[in-house]
PDB file of C-alpha atoms in Angstrom:
ATOM      1  CA  MET A   1       0.000   0.000   0.000  1.00 54.00           C
ATOM      2  CA  GLU A   2       2.875   2.399   0.825  1.00 58.00           C
ATOM      3  CA  LYS A   3       4.511   1.766  -2.591  1.00 62.00           C
ATOM      4  CA  ASP A   4       1.207   2.560  -4.304  1.00 65.00           C
ATOM      5  CA  LYS A   5       1.014   5.861  -2.431  1.00 64.00           C
ATOM      6  CA  THR A   6       4.627   6.673  -3.379  1.00 66.00           C
ATOM      7  CA  ASP A   7       4.017   5.767  -7.035  1.00 85.00           C
ATOM      8  CA  ARG A   8       0.948   8.001  -7.078  1.00 87.00           C
ATOM      9  CA  ARG A   9       2.955  10.902  -5.624  1.00 89.00           C
ATOM     10  CA  VAL A  10       5.720  10.382  -8.190  1.00 88.00           C
ATOM     11  CA  ARG A  11       3.166  10.338 -11.033  1.00 91.00           C
ATOM     12  CA  LYS A  12       1.550  13.541  -9.711  1.00 93.00           C
ATOM     13  CA  THR A  13       4.932  15.246  -9.364  1.00 94.00           C
ATOM     14  CA  LYS A  14       5.987  14.237 -12.881  1.00 94.00           C
ATOM     15  CA  ALA A  15       2.626  15.360 -14.268  1.00 94.00           C
ATOM     16  CA  ARG A  16       3.027  18.801 -12.634  1.00 96.00           C
ATOM     17  CA  LEU A  17       6.566  19.072 -13.965  1.00 96.00           C
ATOM     18  CA  LEU A  18       5.428  18.050 -17.452  1.00 96.00           C
ATOM     19  CA  GLU A  19       2.615  20.583 -17.500  1.00 96.00           C
ATOM     20  CA  SER A  20       4.993  23.282 -16.254  1.00 97.00           C
ATOM     21  CA  LEU A  21       7.636  22.406 -18.855  1.00 97.00           C
ATOM     22  CA  MET A  22       5.065  22.505 -21.661  1.00 96.00           C
ATOM     23  CA  THR A  23       3.731  25.838 -20.377  1.00 96.00           C
ATOM     24  CA  LEU A  24       7.224  27.346 -20.341  1.00 97.00           C
ATOM     25  CA  MET A  25       8.097  25.904 -23.767  1.00 96.00           C
ATOM     26  CA  GLN A  26       5.118  27.681 -25.268  1.00 93.00           C
ATOM     27  CA  GLU A  27       6.860  30.926 -24.330  1.00 95.00           C
ATOM     28  CA  LYS A  28      10.574  30.137 -24.708  1.00 96.00           C
ATOM     29  CA  ASP A  29      13.129  27.677 -26.047  1.00 95.00           C
ATOM     30  CA  ILE A  30      14.279  24.808 -23.847  1.00 95.00           C
ATOM     31  CA  LYS A  31      17.756  26.382 -23.584  1.00 96.00           C
ATOM     32  CA  ASP A  32      16.184  29.366 -21.828  1.00 97.00           C
ATOM     33  CA  ILE A  33      14.384  27.328 -19.140  1.00 97.00           C
ATOM     34  CA  SER A  34      16.125  26.740 -15.819  1.00 96.00           C
ATOM     35  CA  VAL A  35      15.442  23.970 -13.317  1.00 97.00           C
ATOM     36  CA  LYS A  36      14.666  26.638 -10.722  1.00 96.00           C
ATOM     37  CA  GLU A  37      12.075  28.319 -12.953  1.00 97.00           C
ATOM     38  CA  LEU A  38      10.511  24.964 -13.822  1.00 97.00           C
ATOM     39  CA  SER A  39      10.466  23.784 -10.195  1.00 97.00           C
ATOM     40  CA  ASP A  40       8.969  27.061  -9.003  1.00 96.00           C
ATOM     41  CA  LEU A  41       6.178  26.884 -11.577  1.00 97.00           C
ATOM     42  CA  ALA A  42       5.468  23.242 -10.658  1.00 96.00           C
ATOM     43  CA  ASP A  43       5.577  24.219  -6.971  1.00 95.00           C
ATOM     44  CA  ILE A  44       8.169  21.609  -6.031  1.00 95.00           C
ATOM     45  CA  ASN A  45      11.703  22.006  -4.738  1.00 93.00           C
ATOM     46  CA  ARG A  46      14.701  21.517  -7.016  1.00 94.00           C
ATOM     47  CA  GLY A  47      15.826  18.462  -5.066  1.00 94.00           C
ATOM     48  CA  THR A  48      12.594  16.705  -6.036  1.00 94.00           C
ATOM     49  CA  PHE A  49      13.212  17.584  -9.683  1.00 95.00           C
ATOM     50  CA  TYR A  50      16.706  16.067  -9.489  1.00 96.00           C
ATOM     51  CA  LEU A  51      15.287  12.817  -8.091  1.00 94.00           C
ATOM     52  CA  HIS A  52      13.748  12.232 -11.541  1.00 94.00           C
ATOM     53  CA  TYR A  53      15.846  14.154 -14.086  1.00 96.00           C
ATOM     54  CA  ARG A  54      19.424  15.388 -14.575  1.00 97.00           C
ATOM     55  CA  ASP A  55      18.327  18.694 -16.130  1.00 97.00           C
ATOM     56  CA  VAL A  56      15.572  20.159 -18.329  1.00 97.00           C
ATOM     57  CA  TYR A  57      17.111  18.562 -21.436  1.00 96.00           C
ATOM     58  CA  ASP A  58      16.959  15.133 -19.798  1.00 97.00           C
ATOM     59  CA  MET A  59      13.340  15.725 -18.853  1.00 97.00           C
ATOM     60  CA  LEU A  60      12.409  16.782 -22.388  1.00 96.00           C
ATOM     61  CA  SER A  61      14.270  13.787 -23.793  1.00 96.00           C
ATOM     62  CA  GLN A  62      12.372  11.402 -21.491  1.00 95.00           C
ATOM     63  CA  VAL A  63       9.047  13.004 -22.441  1.00 95.00           C
ATOM     64  CA  GLU A  64       9.862  12.733 -26.151  1.00 94.00           C
ATOM     65  CA  ASP A  65      11.005   9.110 -25.769  1.00 94.00           C
ATOM     66  CA  ALA A  66       7.725   8.205 -24.039  1.00 93.00           C
ATOM     67  CA  ILE A  67       5.684   9.920 -26.782  1.00 93.00           C
ATOM     68  CA  PHE A  68       7.800   8.282 -29.483  1.00 91.00           C
ATOM     69  CA  GLN A  69       7.295   4.856 -27.866  1.00 93.00           C
ATOM     70  CA  GLU A  70       3.527   5.321 -27.675  1.00 92.00           C
ATOM     71  CA  PHE A  71       3.404   6.517 -31.288  1.00 89.00           C
ATOM     72  CA  ASN A  72       5.523   3.539 -32.349  1.00 88.00           C
ATOM     73  CA  GLU A  73       3.059   1.190 -30.610  1.00 90.00           C
ATOM     74  CA  ILE A  74       0.194   2.724 -32.604  1.00 88.00           C
ATOM     75  CA  LEU A  75       2.120   2.075 -35.807  1.00 83.00           C
ATOM     76  CA  ASP A  76       3.006  -1.476 -34.652  1.00 83.00           C
ATOM     77  CA  LYS A  77      -0.689  -2.180 -34.152  1.00 83.00           C
ATOM     78  CA  ASN A  78      -1.751  -0.728 -37.488  1.00 77.00           C
ATOM     79  CA  PHE A  79       1.140  -2.007 -39.576  1.00 69.00           C
ATOM     80  CA  ALA A  80       1.283  -5.527 -38.120  1.00 62.00           C
ATOM     81  CA  PRO A  81       1.833  -8.241 -40.778  1.00 57.00           C
ATOM     82  CA  ASP A  82      -1.579  -9.790 -40.069  1.00 58.00           C
ATOM     83  CA  ASN A  83      -3.357  -6.434 -40.225  1.00 57.00           C
ATOM     84  CA  GLU A  84      -4.499  -4.856 -43.488  1.00 56.00           C
ATOM     85  CA  ALA A  85      -3.683  -1.260 -42.551  1.00 57.00           C
ATOM     86  CA  ALA A  86      -6.618   0.884 -43.622  1.00 76.00           C
ATOM     87  CA  LEU A  87      -5.572   4.512 -43.950  1.00 80.00           C
ATOM     88  CA  TYR A  88      -8.533   5.845 -41.979  1.00 86.00           C
ATOM     89  CA  SER A  89      -7.896   3.435 -39.089  1.00 88.00           C
ATOM     90  CA  VAL A  90      -4.248   4.485 -38.826  1.00 87.00           C
ATOM     91  CA  LEU A  91      -5.166   8.163 -38.997  1.00 90.00           C
ATOM     92  CA  GLU A  92      -7.931   7.859 -36.418  1.00 93.00           C
ATOM     93  CA  ASP A  93      -5.550   6.179 -33.968  1.00 92.00           C
ATOM     94  CA  ILE A  94      -2.918   8.872 -34.576  1.00 92.00           C
ATOM     95  CA  PHE A  95      -5.368  11.755 -34.140  1.00 94.00           C
ATOM     96  CA  THR A  96      -6.865  10.178 -31.018  1.00 95.00           C
ATOM     97  CA  PHE A  97      -3.338   9.863 -29.634  1.00 94.00           C
ATOM     98  CA  LEU A  98      -2.633  13.515 -30.474  1.00 93.00           C
ATOM     99  CA  ASP A  99      -5.922  14.597 -28.919  1.00 94.00           C
ATOM    100  CA  ASN A 100      -5.040  12.734 -25.711  1.00 94.00           C
ATOM    101  CA  ASN A 101      -1.629  14.471 -25.694  1.00 92.00           C
ATOM    102  CA  ARG A 102      -2.776  17.860 -26.947  1.00 92.00           C
ATOM    103  CA  LEU A 103      -0.608  20.073 -24.716  1.00 91.00           C
ATOM    104  CA  ILE A 104       2.542  18.093 -25.501  1.00 93.00           C
ATOM    105  CA  GLY A 105       1.762  17.967 -29.223  1.00 91.00           C
ATOM    106  CA  ARG A 106       0.928  21.646 -29.445  1.00 92.00           C
ATOM    107  CA  THR A 107       4.151  22.499 -27.615  1.00 94.00           C
ATOM    108  CA  LEU A 108       6.509  20.187 -29.519  1.00 92.00           C
ATOM    109  CA  LEU A 109       5.065  21.377 -32.851  1.00 91.00           C
ATOM    110  CA  GLY A 110       5.036  25.016 -31.751  1.00 91.00           C
ATOM    111  CA  PRO A 111       7.606  27.756 -32.352  1.00 92.00           C
ATOM    112  CA  HIS A 112       9.709  26.655 -29.345  1.00 94.00           C
ATOM    113  CA  GLY A 113       9.285  22.937 -29.981  1.00 92.00           C
ATOM    114  CA  ASP A 114      11.878  20.385 -30.965  1.00 89.00           C
ATOM    115  CA  LEU A 115      12.324  20.074 -34.738  1.00 89.00           C
ATOM    116  CA  ALA A 116      14.613  17.052 -34.267  1.00 90.00           C
ATOM    117  CA  PHE A 117      11.753  15.230 -32.513  1.00 89.00           C
ATOM    118  CA  VAL A 118       9.317  16.076 -35.329  1.00 89.00           C
ATOM    119  CA  ASN A 119      11.836  14.812 -37.895  1.00 90.00           C
ATOM    120  CA  ARG A 120      12.312  11.621 -35.875  1.00 90.00           C
ATOM    121  CA  MET A 121       8.539  10.989 -36.000  1.00 87.00           C
ATOM    122  CA  LYS A 122       8.409  11.715 -39.739  1.00 88.00           C
ATOM    123  CA  GLU A 123      11.283   9.293 -40.368  1.00 88.00           C
ATOM    124  CA  LEU A 124       9.509   6.563 -38.388  1.00 85.00           C
ATOM    125  CA  VAL A 125       6.358   6.905 -40.512  1.00 83.00           C
ATOM    126  CA  LYS A 126       8.435   6.981 -43.695  1.00 83.00           C
ATOM    127  CA  LEU A 127      10.192   3.720 -42.789  1.00 82.00           C
ATOM    128  CA  ARG A 128       6.834   2.079 -42.021  1.00 77.00           C
ATOM    129  CA  LEU A 129       5.447   3.137 -45.388  1.00 75.00           C
ATOM    130  CA  LEU A 130       8.515   1.875 -47.215  1.00 75.00           C
ATOM    131  CA  CYS A 131       8.103  -1.503 -45.463  1.00 73.00           C
ATOM    132  CA  LEU A 132       4.645  -1.768 -47.013  1.00 66.00           C
ATOM    133  CA  GLN A 133       6.130  -1.683 -50.510  1.00 65.00           C
ATOM    134  CA  ASP A 134       5.805  -4.892 -52.456  1.00 61.00           C
ATOM    135  CA  ALA A 135       9.211  -6.461 -53.111  1.00 55.00           C
ATOM    136  CA  ASP A 136       8.229  -6.958 -56.782  1.00 57.00           C
ATOM    137  CA  MET A 137       7.129  -3.338 -57.100  1.00 63.00           C
ATOM    138  CA  PRO A 138       9.707  -0.843 -55.793  1.00 68.00           C
ATOM    139  CA  ALA A 139       8.728   2.560 -54.443  1.00 70.00           C
ATOM    140  CA  SER A 140       7.990   5.279 -56.961  1.00 78.00           C
ATOM    141  CA  PRO A 141      11.033   7.384 -57.861  1.00 83.00           C
ATOM    142  CA  ASP A 142       8.939  10.343 -56.683  1.00 86.00           C
ATOM    143  CA  PHE A 143       8.176   8.775 -53.268  1.00 83.00           C
ATOM    144  CA  ASP A 144      10.328  11.269 -51.345  1.00 86.00           C
ATOM    145  CA  TYR A 145       8.538  14.224 -52.949  1.00 88.00           C
ATOM    146  CA  TYR A 146       5.075  12.807 -52.256  1.00 85.00           C
ATOM    147  CA  TYR A 147       6.061  11.944 -48.718  1.00 85.00           C
ATOM    148  CA  ALA A 148       7.508  15.420 -48.053  1.00 87.00           C
ATOM    149  CA  PHE A 149       4.360  17.044 -49.460  1.00 87.00           C
ATOM    150  CA  ILE A 150       1.978  14.878 -47.434  1.00 85.00           C
ATOM    151  CA  THR A 151       3.869  15.051 -44.131  1.00 87.00           C
ATOM    152  CA  SER A 152       4.424  18.799 -44.317  1.00 88.00           C
ATOM    153  CA  GLY A 153       0.732  19.270 -45.058  1.00 88.00           C
ATOM    154  CA  CYS A 154      -0.244  16.935 -42.232  1.00 88.00           C
ATOM    155  CA  ILE A 155       1.990  18.754 -39.752  1.00 90.00           C
ATOM    156  CA  GLY A 156       0.467  22.092 -40.759  1.00 90.00           C
ATOM    157  CA  LEU A 157      -3.020  20.626 -40.399  1.00 91.00           C
ATOM    158  CA  ILE A 158      -2.149  19.126 -36.989  1.00 92.00           C
ATOM    159  CA  GLN A 159      -0.804  22.490 -35.783  1.00 91.00           C
ATOM    160  CA  SER A 160      -3.950  24.256 -36.953  1.00 92.00           C
ATOM    161  CA  TRP A 161      -6.183  21.603 -35.382  1.00 94.00           C
ATOM    162  CA  MET A 162      -4.348  21.484 -32.057  1.00 91.00           C
ATOM    163  CA  ASN A 163      -4.284  25.265 -31.710  1.00 89.00           C
ATOM    164  CA  GLY A 164      -7.967  25.677 -32.548  1.00 86.00           C
ATOM    165  CA  GLU A 165     -10.332  26.941 -29.862  1.00 86.00           C
ATOM    166  CA  ASN A 166     -12.955  24.253 -30.531  1.00 87.00           C
ATOM    167  CA  PRO A 167     -11.012  21.429 -32.154  1.00 87.00           C
ATOM    168  CA  GLU A 168     -12.879  18.925 -34.267  1.00 92.00           C
ATOM    169  CA  PRO A 169     -13.072  15.361 -32.922  1.00 95.00           C
ATOM    170  CA  PRO A 170     -10.201  13.058 -33.983  1.00 95.00           C
ATOM    171  CA  ALA A 171     -12.512  10.929 -36.167  1.00 95.00           C
ATOM    172  CA  ARG A 172     -13.551  13.992 -38.212  1.00 95.00           C
ATOM    173  CA  ILE A 173      -9.948  15.127 -38.719  1.00 94.00           C
ATOM    174  CA  ALA A 174      -8.855  11.577 -39.628  1.00 93.00           C
ATOM    175  CA  ALA A 175     -11.580  11.430 -42.297  1.00 93.00           C
ATOM    176  CA  LEU A 176     -10.541  14.829 -43.655  1.00 92.00           C
ATOM    177  CA  VAL A 177      -6.845  13.880 -43.841  1.00 90.00           C
ATOM    178  CA  GLU A 178      -7.711  10.562 -45.518  1.00 89.00           C
ATOM    179  CA  LYS A 179      -9.729  12.478 -48.121  1.00 89.00           C
ATOM    180  CA  MET A 180      -6.882  14.943 -48.685  1.00 88.00           C
ATOM    181  CA  ILE A 181      -4.315  12.162 -49.091  1.00 84.00           C
ATOM    182  CA  LEU A 182      -6.457  10.076 -51.438  1.00 84.00           C
ATOM    183  CA  GLN A 183      -8.084  12.863 -53.458  1.00 83.00           C
ATOM    184  CA  GLY A 184      -5.509  15.626 -53.235  1.00 76.00           C
ATOM    185  CA  LEU A 185      -6.800  19.134 -53.755  1.00 68.00           C
ATOM    186  CA  THR A 186      -9.411  18.092 -56.330  1.00 72.00           C
ATOM    187  CA  PRO A 187     -12.446  18.654 -54.049  1.00 68.00           C
ATOM    188  CA  MET A 188     -11.264  22.190 -53.322  1.00 69.00           C
ATOM    189  CA  PHE A 189      -9.971  23.110 -56.764  1.00 69.00           C
ATOM    190  CA  PRO A 190     -11.742  21.028 -59.422  1.00 64.00           C
ATOM    191  CA  ALA A 191      -9.883  20.565 -62.680  1.00 61.00           C
ATOM    192  CA  PRO A 192     -10.849  23.112 -65.353  1.00 60.00           C
ATOM    193  CA  MET A 193     -13.315  21.894 -67.946  1.00 53.00           C
ATOM    194  CA  ARG A 194     -11.713  20.947 -71.231  1.00 51.00           C
ATOM    195  CA  ALA A 195     -13.159  21.703 -74.623  1.00 50.00           C
TER     196      ALA A 195
END
């Protein structure tokens, strides 16, 4: 029972620190955040911070690793060999995950976020997509261009969605992204009529 109480306190402390770090990162770069400032905002002493992390960079790294692991598990589930990965299903899981981690996502994709982390996530998705390629049918020579176009568009859409005052439900955004990926800009800008 005592261990349970301790674990609960540790989880609460880490949650307060995480919320405080994300709040500060919405205003400034990680290099400009001190342990003292973070601890003060979280209303804990610095010694408690150092029980869990070496410094703010270590904390951010641990947060990013946990998010990356969770995201990887979503992809493992959707891209399992015995699972026919339907685009909508993958997208719905990803947007539900982002919705559940809205503050972290908004912060890491924001102006003071970590571009290296975003690139790490993009590379993970790219590798998963390349694994889906049929051995007899190699990837299109234009794959990198398509992938860059789609991921950059998706990141912009995610930023817009996560920063919205009344964000749409994940299922609605997943359906919209699926439509954009499969139909391109055609619904918005129909092809001109030909004579």
